[in-house]
PDB file of C-alpha atoms and ligand atoms in Angstrom:
ATOM      1  CA  MET A  24      -7.494 -14.794 -39.872  1.00  0.00           C
ATOM      2  CA  LEU A  25      -3.541 -14.502 -38.622  1.00  0.00           C
ATOM      3  CA  ASP A  26      -2.512 -11.603 -36.737  1.00  0.00           C
ATOM      4  CA  LEU A  27       1.157 -11.083 -37.095  1.00  0.00           C
ATOM      5  CA  SER A  28       2.607  -8.399 -34.398  1.00  0.00           C
ATOM      6  CA  ASN A  29       4.525  -5.437 -35.932  1.00  0.00           C
ATOM      7  CA  GLU A  30       7.637  -7.202 -34.361  1.00  0.00           C
ATOM      8  CA  VAL A  31       6.891 -10.109 -36.218  1.00  0.00           C
ATOM      9  CA  ARG A  32       5.758  -8.667 -39.433  1.00  0.00           C
ATOM     10  CA  LYS A  33       9.097  -6.860 -40.028  1.00  0.00           C
ATOM     11  CA  ALA A  34      11.190  -9.287 -39.065  1.00  0.00           C
ATOM     12  CA  LEU A  35      10.126 -11.907 -41.409  1.00  0.00           C
ATOM     13  CA  ALA A  36      10.032  -9.093 -44.145  1.00  0.00           C
ATOM     14  CA  THR A  37      13.848  -8.600 -43.576  1.00  0.00           C
ATOM     15  CA  ASN A  38      14.492 -11.782 -42.432  1.00  0.00           C
ATOM     16  CA  GLN A  39      15.714 -12.062 -39.203  1.00  0.00           C
ATOM     17  CA  PRO A  40      15.967 -15.156 -36.656  1.00  0.00           C
ATOM     18  CA  LEU A  41      12.136 -15.847 -35.698  1.00  0.00           C
ATOM     19  CA  VAL A  42      11.390 -18.515 -32.651  1.00  0.00           C
ATOM     20  CA  ALA A  43       7.595 -19.543 -32.380  1.00  0.00           C
ATOM     21  CA  LEU A  44       6.288 -19.964 -29.065  1.00  0.00           C
ATOM     22  CA  GLU A  45       2.826 -22.192 -27.971  1.00  0.00           C
ATOM     23  CA  SER A  46       0.669 -20.873 -25.490  1.00  0.00           C
ATOM     24  CA  THR A  47      -0.761 -24.285 -24.137  1.00  0.00           C
ATOM     25  CA  LEU A  48       1.973 -24.293 -21.976  1.00  0.00           C
ATOM     26  CA  ILE A  49       1.346 -21.550 -20.638  1.00  0.00           C
ATOM     27  CA  ALA A  50      -2.541 -21.574 -20.244  1.00  0.00           C
ATOM     28  CA  HIS A  51      -1.940 -25.398 -19.577  1.00  0.00           C
ATOM     29  CA  GLY A  52       1.231 -26.146 -18.948  1.00  0.00           C
ATOM     30  CA  PHE A  53       1.909 -24.202 -15.800  1.00  0.00           C
ATOM     31  CA  PRO A  54       0.301 -23.131 -13.082  1.00  0.00           C
ATOM     32  CA  TYR A  55      -0.333 -18.905 -12.701  1.00  0.00           C
ATOM     33  CA  PRO A  56       1.751 -17.007 -12.108  1.00  0.00           C
ATOM     34  CA  GLU A  57       5.457 -19.196 -12.547  1.00  0.00           C
ATOM     35  CA  ASN A  58       3.151 -19.522 -16.729  1.00  0.00           C
ATOM     36  CA  TYR A  59       3.072 -15.596 -17.063  1.00  0.00           C
ATOM     37  CA  ASN A  60       7.006 -14.833 -15.796  1.00  0.00           C
ATOM     38  CA  LEU A  61       8.465 -18.261 -17.881  1.00  0.00           C
ATOM     39  CA  ALA A  62       6.702 -16.775 -21.135  1.00  0.00           C
ATOM     40  CA  LEU A  63       7.724 -13.334 -20.723  1.00  0.00           C
ATOM     41  CA  GLU A  64      11.649 -14.867 -19.651  1.00  0.00           C
ATOM     42  CA  LEU A  65      11.635 -16.995 -22.611  1.00  0.00           C
ATOM     43  CA  GLU A  66      10.442 -14.238 -24.981  1.00  0.00           C
ATOM     44  CA  SER A  67      13.471 -12.110 -23.687  1.00  0.00           C
ATOM     45  CA  LEU A  68      15.950 -14.707 -23.931  1.00  0.00           C
ATOM     46  CA  LEU A  69      15.532 -14.713 -27.496  1.00  0.00           C
ATOM     47  CA  ARG A  70      15.642 -11.317 -28.002  1.00  0.00           C
ATOM     48  CA  GLU A  71      19.121 -11.394 -25.865  1.00  0.00           C
ATOM     49  CA  GLN A  72      20.405 -13.505 -28.606  1.00  0.00           C
ATOM     50  CA  GLY A  73      19.132 -11.482 -31.684  1.00  0.00           C
ATOM     51  CA  VAL A  74      15.970 -13.523 -32.376  1.00  0.00           C
ATOM     52  CA  VAL A  75      12.486 -12.090 -32.413  1.00  0.00           C
ATOM     53  CA  PRO A  76       9.749 -14.536 -30.483  1.00  0.00           C
ATOM     54  CA  ALA A  77       6.276 -14.933 -31.711  1.00  0.00           C
ATOM     55  CA  THR A  78       4.279 -16.255 -28.982  1.00  0.00           C
ATOM     56  CA  ILE A  79       1.668 -18.205 -30.795  1.00  0.00           C
ATOM     57  CA  GLY A  80      -2.331 -18.114 -29.666  1.00  0.00           C
ATOM     58  CA  VAL A  81      -5.993 -17.532 -30.594  1.00  0.00           C
ATOM     59  CA  LEU A  82      -7.759 -14.657 -29.130  1.00  0.00           C
ATOM     60  CA  GLY A  83     -11.509 -13.586 -29.902  1.00  0.00           C
ATOM     61  CA  GLY A  84     -11.077 -15.517 -32.782  1.00  0.00           C
ATOM     62  CA  ARG A  85      -7.993 -14.197 -34.216  1.00  0.00           C
ATOM     63  CA  LEU A  86      -4.753 -16.129 -34.965  1.00  0.00           C
ATOM     64  CA  LYS A  87      -2.155 -14.287 -33.265  1.00  0.00           C
ATOM     65  CA  VAL A  88       1.430 -14.026 -34.371  1.00  0.00           C
ATOM     66  CA  GLY A  89       3.632 -12.672 -31.332  1.00  0.00           C
ATOM     67  CA  LEU A  90       1.247 -11.855 -28.335  1.00  0.00           C
ATOM     68  CA  THR A  91       1.778  -9.020 -26.304  1.00  0.00           C
ATOM     69  CA  THR A  92       2.995  -9.029 -22.568  1.00  0.00           C
ATOM     70  CA  GLU A  93      -0.720  -8.228 -21.898  1.00  0.00           C
ATOM     71  CA  GLU A  94      -2.648 -10.751 -24.224  1.00  0.00           C
ATOM     72  CA  ILE A  95       0.144 -13.271 -22.593  1.00  0.00           C
ATOM     73  CA  HIS A  96      -1.006 -12.341 -19.522  1.00  0.00           C
ATOM     74  CA  TYR A  97      -4.422 -12.605 -19.843  1.00  0.00           C
ATOM     75  CA  ILE A  98      -4.332 -16.029 -21.448  1.00  0.00           C
ATOM     76  CA  ALA A  99      -1.709 -16.831 -18.175  1.00  0.00           C
ATOM     77  CA  GLN A 100      -4.833 -15.933 -15.370  1.00  0.00           C
ATOM     78  CA  ALA A 101      -7.433 -16.787 -17.237  1.00  0.00           C
ATOM     79  CA  GLY A 102      -8.071 -20.056 -15.889  1.00  0.00           C
ATOM     80  CA  ASN A 103     -10.372 -21.320 -18.298  1.00  0.00           C
ATOM     81  CA  ILE A 104      -8.846 -20.976 -21.955  1.00  0.00           C
ATOM     82  CA  ARG A 105      -9.339 -23.445 -24.176  1.00  0.00           C
ATOM     83  CA  LYS A 106      -6.761 -26.193 -25.604  1.00  0.00           C
ATOM     84  CA  ALA A 107      -7.151 -25.502 -29.359  1.00  0.00           C
ATOM     85  CA  SER A 108      -5.975 -28.311 -30.859  1.00  0.00           C
ATOM     86  CA  LEU A 109      -5.930 -29.254 -34.717  1.00  0.00           C
ATOM     87  CA  ARG A 110      -9.631 -29.504 -35.100  1.00  0.00           C
ATOM     88  CA  ASP A 111     -10.179 -26.441 -32.673  1.00  0.00           C
ATOM     89  CA  LEU A 112      -8.878 -24.138 -34.779  1.00  0.00           C
ATOM     90  CA  PRO A 113     -11.900 -23.372 -37.595  1.00  0.00           C
ATOM     91  CA  LEU A 114     -14.876 -23.493 -34.360  1.00  0.00           C
ATOM     92  CA  MET A 115     -12.555 -20.667 -33.080  1.00  0.00           C
ATOM     93  CA  VAL A 116     -12.274 -18.469 -35.364  1.00  0.00           C
ATOM     94  CA  ALA A 117     -15.834 -18.864 -36.601  1.00  0.00           C
ATOM     95  CA  LEU A 118     -17.335 -18.793 -32.867  1.00  0.00           C
ATOM     96  CA  GLY A 119     -14.898 -15.639 -31.718  1.00  0.00           C
ATOM     97  CA  LEU A 120     -12.966 -18.066 -28.551  1.00  0.00           C
ATOM     98  CA  ASP A 121      -9.870 -17.627 -26.972  1.00  0.00           C
ATOM     99  CA  GLY A 122      -7.640 -20.658 -27.628  1.00  0.00           C
ATOM    100  CA  GLY A 123      -3.976 -21.713 -26.393  1.00  0.00           C
ATOM    101  CA  THR A 124      -2.500 -23.486 -29.263  1.00  0.00           C
ATOM    102  CA  THR A 125      -0.743 -26.675 -28.691  1.00  0.00           C
ATOM    103  CA  VAL A 126       2.632 -27.973 -30.141  1.00  0.00           C
ATOM    104  CA  ALA A 127      -0.274 -29.274 -33.411  1.00  0.00           C
ATOM    105  CA  THR A 128      -2.026 -25.606 -33.926  1.00  0.00           C
ATOM    106  CA  THR A 129       1.376 -23.656 -33.192  1.00  0.00           C
ATOM    107  CA  MET A 130       3.470 -25.858 -35.646  1.00  0.00           C
ATOM    108  CA  GLN A 131       0.557 -24.636 -38.167  1.00  0.00           C
ATOM    109  CA  VAL A 132       0.354 -21.256 -37.549  1.00  0.00           C
ATOM    110  CA  ALA A 133       3.880 -21.334 -37.425  1.00  0.00           C
ATOM    111  CA  HIS A 134       4.001 -22.949 -40.885  1.00  0.00           C
ATOM    112  CA  TRP A 135       1.123 -20.303 -42.536  1.00  0.00           C
ATOM    113  CA  ALA A 136       3.444 -17.462 -41.029  1.00  0.00           C
ATOM    114  CA  GLY A 137       6.678 -18.586 -42.529  1.00  0.00           C
ATOM    115  CA  ILE A 138       7.883 -19.052 -39.413  1.00  0.00           C
ATOM    116  CA  LYS A 139      10.485 -22.379 -39.242  1.00  0.00           C
ATOM    117  CA  VAL A 140      11.851 -22.778 -36.066  1.00  0.00           C
ATOM    118  CA  PHE A 141       9.548 -23.207 -32.907  1.00  0.00           C
ATOM    119  CA  VAL A 142      10.512 -24.213 -29.396  1.00  0.00           C
ATOM    120  CA  THR A 143       8.390 -26.745 -26.777  1.00  0.00           C
ATOM    121  CA  GLY A 144       9.246 -28.540 -23.510  1.00  0.00           C
ATOM    122  CA  GLY A 145       8.094 -31.625 -25.352  1.00  0.00           C
ATOM    123  CA  ILE A 146       5.645 -32.944 -27.779  1.00  0.00           C
ATOM    124  CA  GLY A 147       2.973 -34.654 -27.720  1.00  0.00           C
ATOM    125  CA  GLY A 148       2.710 -38.710 -28.910  1.00  0.00           C
ATOM    126  CA  VAL A 149       1.103 -41.842 -28.436  1.00  0.00           C
ATOM    127  CA  HIS A 150      -0.510 -42.484 -24.565  1.00  0.00           C
ATOM    128  CA  ARG A 151       0.255 -45.371 -22.681  1.00  0.00           C
ATOM    129  CA  HIS A 152      -2.247 -47.968 -23.320  1.00  0.00           C
ATOM    130  CA  ALA A 153      -3.221 -46.376 -26.793  1.00  0.00           C
ATOM    131  CA  GLU A 154      -3.712 -49.681 -28.340  1.00  0.00           C
ATOM    132  CA  ASP A 155      -7.564 -49.498 -25.646  1.00  0.00           C
ATOM    133  CA  THR A 156      -7.535 -45.631 -25.707  1.00  0.00           C
ATOM    134  CA  PHE A 157      -6.624 -44.567 -29.026  1.00  0.00           C
ATOM    135  CA  ASP A 158      -5.772 -41.865 -27.630  1.00  0.00           C
ATOM    136  CA  ILE A 159      -2.846 -40.449 -30.280  1.00  0.00           C
ATOM    137  CA  SER A 160      -1.664 -36.352 -29.720  1.00  0.00           C
ATOM    138  CA  ALA A 161      -3.026 -34.427 -32.893  1.00  0.00           C
ATOM    139  CA  ASP A 162       1.268 -33.257 -32.740  1.00  0.00           C
ATOM    140  CA  LEU A 163       2.260 -35.877 -34.427  1.00  0.00           C
ATOM    141  CA  GLN A 164      -0.447 -34.997 -37.015  1.00  0.00           C
ATOM    142  CA  ALA A 165       1.150 -31.658 -37.503  1.00  0.00           C
ATOM    143  CA  LEU A 166       4.657 -33.123 -37.730  1.00  0.00           C
ATOM    144  CA  ALA A 167       3.416 -35.328 -41.059  1.00  0.00           C
ATOM    145  CA  ASN A 168       2.373 -32.486 -42.134  1.00  0.00           C
ATOM    146  CA  TYR A 169       3.771 -28.934 -41.209  1.00  0.00           C
ATOM    147  CA  ASN A 170       7.434 -27.749 -42.267  1.00  0.00           C
ATOM    148  CA  VAL A 171       8.955 -26.426 -39.129  1.00  0.00           C
ATOM    149  CA  LEU A 172      11.388 -27.903 -36.759  1.00  0.00           C
ATOM    150  CA  VAL A 173      10.554 -28.205 -33.302  1.00  0.00           C
ATOM    151  CA  VAL A 174      12.968 -28.153 -30.899  1.00  0.00           C
ATOM    152  CA  CYS A 175      12.072 -30.035 -27.590  1.00  0.00           C
ATOM    153  CA  ALA A 176      13.569 -31.926 -24.490  1.00  0.00           C
ATOM    154  CA  GLY A 177      11.799 -35.503 -26.951  1.00  0.00           C
ATOM    155  CA  ALA A 178       8.349 -36.290 -26.074  1.00  0.00           C
ATOM    156  CA  LYS A 179       6.621 -36.204 -22.841  1.00  0.00           C
ATOM    157  CA  SER A 180       7.964 -39.335 -20.974  1.00  0.00           C
ATOM    158  CA  VAL A 181       3.734 -39.856 -19.528  1.00  0.00           C
ATOM    159  CA  LEU A 182       3.962 -41.478 -23.201  1.00  0.00           C
ATOM    160  CA  ASP A 183       4.796 -44.398 -24.646  1.00  0.00           C
ATOM    161  CA  LEU A 184       7.685 -43.890 -26.144  1.00  0.00           C
ATOM    162  CA  PRO A 185       8.861 -46.746 -28.258  1.00  0.00           C
ATOM    163  CA  LYS A 186       4.777 -46.263 -30.000  1.00  0.00           C
ATOM    164  CA  THR A 187       5.598 -42.592 -30.537  1.00  0.00           C
ATOM    165  CA  LEU A 188       8.633 -43.161 -32.496  1.00  0.00           C
ATOM    166  CA  GLU A 189       7.015 -45.760 -34.541  1.00  0.00           C
ATOM    167  CA  VAL A 190       4.579 -43.149 -35.529  1.00  0.00           C
ATOM    168  CA  LEU A 191       7.127 -41.393 -36.585  1.00  0.00           C
ATOM    169  CA  GLU A 192       8.856 -43.535 -38.204  1.00  0.00           C
ATOM    170  CA  SER A 193       5.726 -44.555 -40.389  1.00  0.00           C
ATOM    171  CA  GLN A 194       4.851 -41.126 -41.363  1.00  0.00           C
ATOM    172  CA  GLY A 195       8.095 -40.378 -41.921  1.00  0.00           C
ATOM    173  CA  THR A 196       9.209 -37.265 -39.636  1.00  0.00           C
ATOM    174  CA  PRO A 197      12.715 -37.253 -38.929  1.00  0.00           C
ATOM    175  CA  VAL A 198      14.214 -37.456 -35.216  1.00  0.00           C
ATOM    176  CA  LEU A 199      17.095 -35.767 -34.760  1.00  0.00           C
ATOM    177  CA  GLY A 200      19.589 -35.501 -31.871  1.00  0.00           C
ATOM    178  CA  TYR A 201      21.360 -32.776 -31.382  1.00  0.00           C
ATOM    179  CA  GLN A 202      24.916 -33.808 -29.945  1.00  0.00           C
ATOM    180  CA  THR A 203      23.229 -37.179 -28.501  1.00  0.00           C
ATOM    181  CA  ASP A 204      22.572 -40.506 -29.851  1.00  0.00           C
ATOM    182  CA  ASN A 205      19.679 -41.408 -27.220  1.00  0.00           C
ATOM    183  CA  PHE A 206      16.299 -40.006 -27.644  1.00  0.00           C
ATOM    184  CA  PRO A 207      15.389 -38.078 -24.788  1.00  0.00           C
ATOM    185  CA  ALA A 208      11.844 -39.013 -21.917  1.00  0.00           C
ATOM    186  CA  PHE A 209      11.727 -34.475 -20.726  1.00  0.00           C
ATOM    187  CA  TYR A 210      12.263 -34.842 -17.534  1.00  0.00           C
ATOM    188  CA  VAL A 211      15.117 -37.569 -17.999  1.00  0.00           C
ATOM    189  CA  ARG A 212      18.062 -37.643 -20.084  1.00  0.00           C
ATOM    190  CA  ASP A 213      17.656 -40.786 -21.561  1.00  0.00           C
ATOM    191  CA  SER A 214      14.410 -42.819 -22.452  1.00  0.00           C
ATOM    192  CA  GLY A 215      16.869 -45.692 -23.171  1.00  0.00           C
ATOM    193  CA  LEU A 216      15.990 -45.122 -26.994  1.00  0.00           C
ATOM    194  CA  LYS A 217      17.574 -43.770 -30.007  1.00  0.00           C
ATOM    195  CA  VAL A 218      17.190 -41.048 -32.038  1.00  0.00           C
ATOM    196  CA  ASP A 219      17.325 -41.755 -36.151  1.00  0.00           C
ATOM    197  CA  TYR A 220      20.238 -39.122 -36.261  1.00  0.00           C
ATOM    198  CA  ARG A 221      23.235 -37.481 -33.860  1.00  0.00           C
ATOM    199  CA  ILE A 222      23.804 -34.376 -35.587  1.00  0.00           C
ATOM    200  CA  ASP A 223      26.354 -32.348 -33.439  1.00  0.00           C
ATOM    201  CA  GLU A 224      26.642 -29.474 -36.011  1.00  0.00           C
ATOM    202  CA  ILE A 225      24.047 -26.766 -36.130  1.00  0.00           C
ATOM    203  CA  SER A 226      24.351 -25.997 -40.087  1.00  0.00           C
ATOM    204  CA  GLN A 227      23.846 -29.738 -40.769  1.00  0.00           C
ATOM    205  CA  ILE A 228      20.395 -30.020 -39.318  1.00  0.00           C
ATOM    206  CA  ILE A 229      19.566 -26.631 -41.346  1.00  0.00           C
ATOM    207  CA  ASN A 230      20.732 -28.270 -44.460  1.00  0.00           C
ATOM    208  CA  ALA A 231      19.239 -31.142 -44.184  1.00  0.00           C
ATOM    209  CA  PHE A 232      15.674 -29.467 -43.189  1.00  0.00           C
ATOM    210  CA  LYS A 233      16.122 -26.821 -46.113  1.00  0.00           C
ATOM    211  CA  ILE A 234      17.168 -30.147 -48.195  1.00  0.00           C
ATOM    212  CA  LYS A 235      13.827 -31.214 -47.473  1.00  0.00           C
ATOM    213  CA  GLU A 236      12.522 -27.836 -48.382  1.00  0.00           C
ATOM    214  CA  GLN A 237      14.158 -28.134 -51.445  1.00  0.00           C
ATOM    215  CA  LEU A 238      12.730 -31.754 -52.539  1.00  0.00           C
ATOM    216  CA  GLY A 239       8.750 -30.607 -51.412  1.00  0.00           C
ATOM    217  CA  ILE A 240       8.878 -33.249 -48.729  1.00  0.00           C
ATOM    218  CA  THR A 241       5.925 -31.660 -46.374  1.00  0.00           C
ATOM    219  CA  GLY A 242       6.520 -32.234 -42.692  1.00  0.00           C
ATOM    220  CA  GLY A 243       8.687 -31.191 -39.446  1.00  0.00           C
ATOM    221  CA  MET A 244      11.747 -32.469 -38.100  1.00  0.00           C
ATOM    222  CA  VAL A 245      12.072 -33.198 -34.391  1.00  0.00           C
ATOM    223  CA  VAL A 246      15.666 -32.010 -32.978  1.00  0.00           C
ATOM    224  CA  SER A 247      15.634 -33.499 -29.243  1.00  0.00           C
ATOM    225  CA  THR A 248      18.090 -32.584 -26.769  1.00  0.00           C
ATOM    226  CA  PRO A 249      18.287 -33.472 -23.098  1.00  0.00           C
ATOM    227  CA  ILE A 250      17.650 -31.916 -20.125  1.00  0.00           C
ATOM    228  CA  PRO A 251      20.529 -30.541 -17.985  1.00  0.00           C
ATOM    229  CA  VAL A 252      22.379 -32.786 -15.816  1.00  0.00           C
ATOM    230  CA  GLU A 253      21.712 -30.717 -12.870  1.00  0.00           C
ATOM    231  CA  ASP A 254      18.032 -30.542 -13.407  1.00  0.00           C
ATOM    232  CA  GLU A 255      17.270 -33.764 -14.669  1.00  0.00           C
ATOM    233  CA  LEU A 256      14.963 -36.087 -12.263  1.00  0.00           C
ATOM    234  CA  ASP A 257      15.741 -39.026 -10.982  1.00  0.00           C
ATOM    235  CA  GLY A 258      13.659 -41.886 -12.854  1.00  0.00           C
ATOM    236  CA  ASP A 259      12.385 -44.415 -10.589  1.00  0.00           C
ATOM    237  CA  ARG A 260      10.741 -41.952  -8.227  1.00  0.00           C
ATOM    238  CA  PHE A 261       9.259 -39.889 -11.235  1.00  0.00           C
ATOM    239  CA  ASN A 262       8.016 -43.345 -12.619  1.00  0.00           C
ATOM    240  CA  ALA A 263       6.537 -43.969  -8.976  1.00  0.00           C
ATOM    241  CA  TRP A 264       4.487 -40.497  -9.464  1.00  0.00           C
ATOM    242  CA  LEU A 265       3.242 -41.001 -12.978  1.00  0.00           C
ATOM    243  CA  ASP A 266       2.056 -44.948 -11.944  1.00  0.00           C
ATOM    244  CA  THR A 267       0.129 -43.089  -8.650  1.00  0.00           C
ATOM    245  CA  ILE A 268      -1.299 -40.727 -11.506  1.00  0.00           C
ATOM    246  CA  LEU A 269      -2.000 -43.104 -14.128  1.00  0.00           C
ATOM    247  CA  THR A 270      -4.262 -45.294 -12.282  1.00  0.00           C
ATOM    248  CA  GLU A 271      -6.051 -41.874 -11.220  1.00  0.00           C
ATOM    249  CA  VAL A 272      -6.542 -41.275 -14.754  1.00  0.00           C
ATOM    250  CA  GLU A 273      -8.100 -44.780 -15.163  1.00  0.00           C
ATOM    251  CA  GLU A 274     -10.324 -44.817 -12.122  1.00  0.00           C
ATOM    252  CA  LYS A 275     -11.898 -41.198 -12.452  1.00  0.00           C
ATOM    253  CA  GLY A 276     -12.416 -41.579 -16.108  1.00  0.00           C
ATOM    254  CA  VAL A 277     -10.507 -38.705 -17.112  1.00  0.00           C
ATOM    255  CA  HIS A 278      -9.716 -38.571 -20.941  1.00  0.00           C
ATOM    256  CA  GLY A 279      -9.674 -36.686 -23.932  1.00  0.00           C
ATOM    257  CA  LYS A 280      -7.752 -33.448 -24.402  1.00  0.00           C
ATOM    258  CA  ASP A 281      -7.603 -33.436 -20.342  1.00  0.00           C
ATOM    259  CA  VAL A 282      -4.904 -36.147 -20.260  1.00  0.00           C
ATOM    260  CA  THR A 283      -2.580 -34.292 -20.926  1.00  0.00           C
ATOM    261  CA  PRO A 284      -3.310 -31.137 -18.553  1.00  0.00           C
ATOM    262  CA  TYR A 285      -4.213 -33.320 -15.496  1.00  0.00           C
ATOM    263  CA  ILE A 286      -1.318 -35.626 -15.817  1.00  0.00           C
ATOM    264  CA  LEU A 287       1.476 -32.680 -15.664  1.00  0.00           C
ATOM    265  CA  GLY A 288      -0.779 -30.857 -12.922  1.00  0.00           C
ATOM    266  CA  ARG A 289      -0.637 -33.545 -10.725  1.00  0.00           C
ATOM    267  CA  LEU A 290       2.905 -34.410 -10.807  1.00  0.00           C
ATOM    268  CA  HIS A 291       3.341 -30.640  -9.896  1.00  0.00           C
ATOM    269  CA  GLU A 292       0.995 -31.392  -6.714  1.00  0.00           C
ATOM    270  CA  ILE A 293       3.254 -34.875  -5.904  1.00  0.00           C
ATOM    271  CA  SER A 294       6.527 -33.590  -6.895  1.00  0.00           C
ATOM    272  CA  CYS A 295       6.041 -30.529  -4.795  1.00  0.00           C
ATOM    273  CA  GLY A 296       6.831 -28.160  -7.356  1.00  0.00           C
ATOM    274  CA  GLU A 297      10.031 -30.609  -8.921  1.00  0.00           C
ATOM    275  CA  THR A 298       8.615 -31.425 -12.058  1.00  0.00           C
ATOM    276  CA  VAL A 299       7.726 -27.663 -12.867  1.00  0.00           C
ATOM    277  CA  GLN A 300      11.403 -26.860 -11.850  1.00  0.00           C
ATOM    278  CA  ALA A 301      12.791 -29.340 -14.264  1.00  0.00           C
ATOM    279  CA  ASN A 302      10.447 -28.609 -16.727  1.00  0.00           C
ATOM    280  CA  ARG A 303      11.544 -24.954 -17.122  1.00  0.00           C
ATOM    281  CA  ALA A 304      15.065 -25.483 -17.182  1.00  0.00           C
ATOM    282  CA  LEU A 305      14.310 -28.174 -20.110  1.00  0.00           C
ATOM    283  CA  ILE A 306      12.443 -25.400 -22.118  1.00  0.00           C
ATOM    284  CA  LYS A 307      15.245 -22.803 -21.248  1.00  0.00           C
ATOM    285  CA  ASN A 308      17.753 -25.499 -22.444  1.00  0.00           C
ATOM    286  CA  ASN A 309      15.973 -25.749 -25.289  1.00  0.00           C
ATOM    287  CA  LEU A 310      15.478 -22.238 -26.364  1.00  0.00           C
ATOM    288  CA  ASN A 311      18.695 -21.483 -26.518  1.00  0.00           C
ATOM    289  CA  LEU A 312      19.375 -24.661 -29.130  1.00  0.00           C
ATOM    290  CA  GLY A 313      16.049 -23.285 -31.014  1.00  0.00           C
ATOM    291  CA  ALA A 314      17.614 -19.407 -31.281  1.00  0.00           C
ATOM    292  CA  GLN A 315      20.771 -20.612 -32.591  1.00  0.00           C
ATOM    293  CA  LEU A 316      18.692 -22.798 -35.430  1.00  0.00           C
ATOM    294  CA  ALA A 317      16.887 -20.051 -36.159  1.00  0.00           C
ATOM    295  CA  LYS A 318      20.149 -17.551 -36.942  1.00  0.00           C
ATOM    296  CA  ALA A 319      21.656 -20.231 -39.140  1.00  0.00           C
ATOM    297  CA  TYR A 320      18.326 -20.810 -41.211  1.00  0.00           C
ATOM    298  CA  SER A 321      17.969 -16.806 -41.164  1.00  0.00           C
ATOM    299  CA  ALA A 322      21.623 -17.139 -42.602  1.00  0.00           C
ATOM    300  CA  GLY A 323      21.533 -19.328 -44.931  1.00  0.00           C
ATOM    301  CA  GLY A 324      22.737 -22.318 -43.367  1.00  0.00           C
ATOM    302  CA  ASN A 325      26.088 -22.761 -44.785  1.00  0.00           C
TER     303      ASN A 325
HETATM  304  N1  PSU B 532       4.672 -30.159 -22.892  1.00  0.00           N
HETATM  305  C1  PSU B 532       4.447 -29.674 -21.515  1.00  0.00           C
HETATM  306  N2  PSU B 532       3.859 -29.008 -21.382  1.00  0.00           N
HETATM  307  C2  PSU B 532       2.402 -28.928 -22.207  1.00  0.00           C
HETATM  308  C3  PSU B 532       2.264 -29.502 -22.659  1.00  0.00           C
HETATM  309  C4  PSU B 532       3.159 -30.727 -23.332  1.00  0.00           C
HETATM  310  O1  PSU B 532       5.545 -29.801 -20.966  1.00  0.00           O
HETATM  311  O2  PSU B 532       1.580 -28.302 -21.653  1.00  0.00           O
HETATM  312  C5  PSU B 532       0.836 -29.665 -24.385  1.00  0.00           C
HETATM  313  C6  PSU B 532       1.341 -29.191 -25.695  1.00  0.00           C
HETATM  314  O3  PSU B 532       0.938 -27.731 -26.228  1.00  0.00           O
HETATM  315  C7  PSU B 532       1.281 -30.245 -26.339  1.00  0.00           C
HETATM  316  C8  PSU B 532      -0.373 -30.952 -25.918  1.00  0.00           C
HETATM  317  O4  PSU B 532       0.949 -30.044 -27.632  1.00  0.00           O
HETATM  318  O5  PSU B 532       0.319 -31.197 -24.204  1.00  0.00           O
HETATM  319  C9  PSU B 532      -0.262 -32.340 -26.021  1.00  0.00           C
HETATM  320  O6  PSU B 532      -1.838 -32.406 -25.239  1.00  0.00           O
HETATM  321  P1  PSU B 532      -2.669 -33.922 -26.244  1.00  0.00           P
HETATM  322  O7  PSU B 532      -1.335 -34.884 -25.636  1.00  0.00           O
HETATM  323  O8  PSU B 532      -4.121 -33.880 -25.562  1.00  0.00           O
HETATM  324  O9  PSU B 532      -2.560 -33.643 -27.599  1.00  0.00           O
HETATM  325 MN1   MN B 533      -5.203 -36.798 -26.153  1.00  0.00          MN
END
């Protein structure tokens, strides 16, 4: 059921550095054609650094590791691609469906394929008012279970970040800050919360990850890095947009897997594209860190 591209298969066999990328971001995170252009740009930025990209998605019920340009284009423009979260994969395979993989399922498939580093924008987490809605992203379940380094600009600032960090702590997921003490909040650099460990050296992150593997501790690690200063959004303006949208979510009864895409889409509209620009910038920044981590991992880490 796992379809590895030739490039990915060869990279795994010859211990070349690989970075996994998700496809929900392409299907639901950005509008077309920005999504398509960004997905290809991320792949070529990795290749320039000597890292093999493995964009993951589900097509015709096959778990694809290393989508082709044509497949990425299909997912980018189809418009009705399902969001493939943890509970969806067996059904999608059985029914031969197409799906964009979330952080959760991209981690799961990367783990099955043996890819150790995954770059995304921001992880999902505990939503605001989760005490009423119980809306907690399956991304946290995946972080508890799959042995993958997840490089991100923190968790989406639309979430309840203190609660998200509490759940990560309860389930034993280390949260690292690369060259920062602060847990980043996606569009803004500082959430006001601290990471467990500030780590300044790539090799130290890889060592910790390998030690975790040797000890047989399941689960991933969050490696966070803030959006670059020049791309950061103003926190007060952002919060005002978000308050408006969260009111809409409640009034319109948006729920379940539609919440995150709804919020991201409306942010794009209300901000006149500013959030999309910031999102693009932070992913590219995360990508550079992920490329370095992948190279250090395949080089042995010391
Ligand atoms: N962050 C973004 N854009 C996205 C997502 C996160 O900037 O599209 C996606 C990721 O795929 C993440 C998912 O795994 O949203 C979380 O959705 P939910 O909260 O429904 O678990
Ligand atoms: Mn949810």
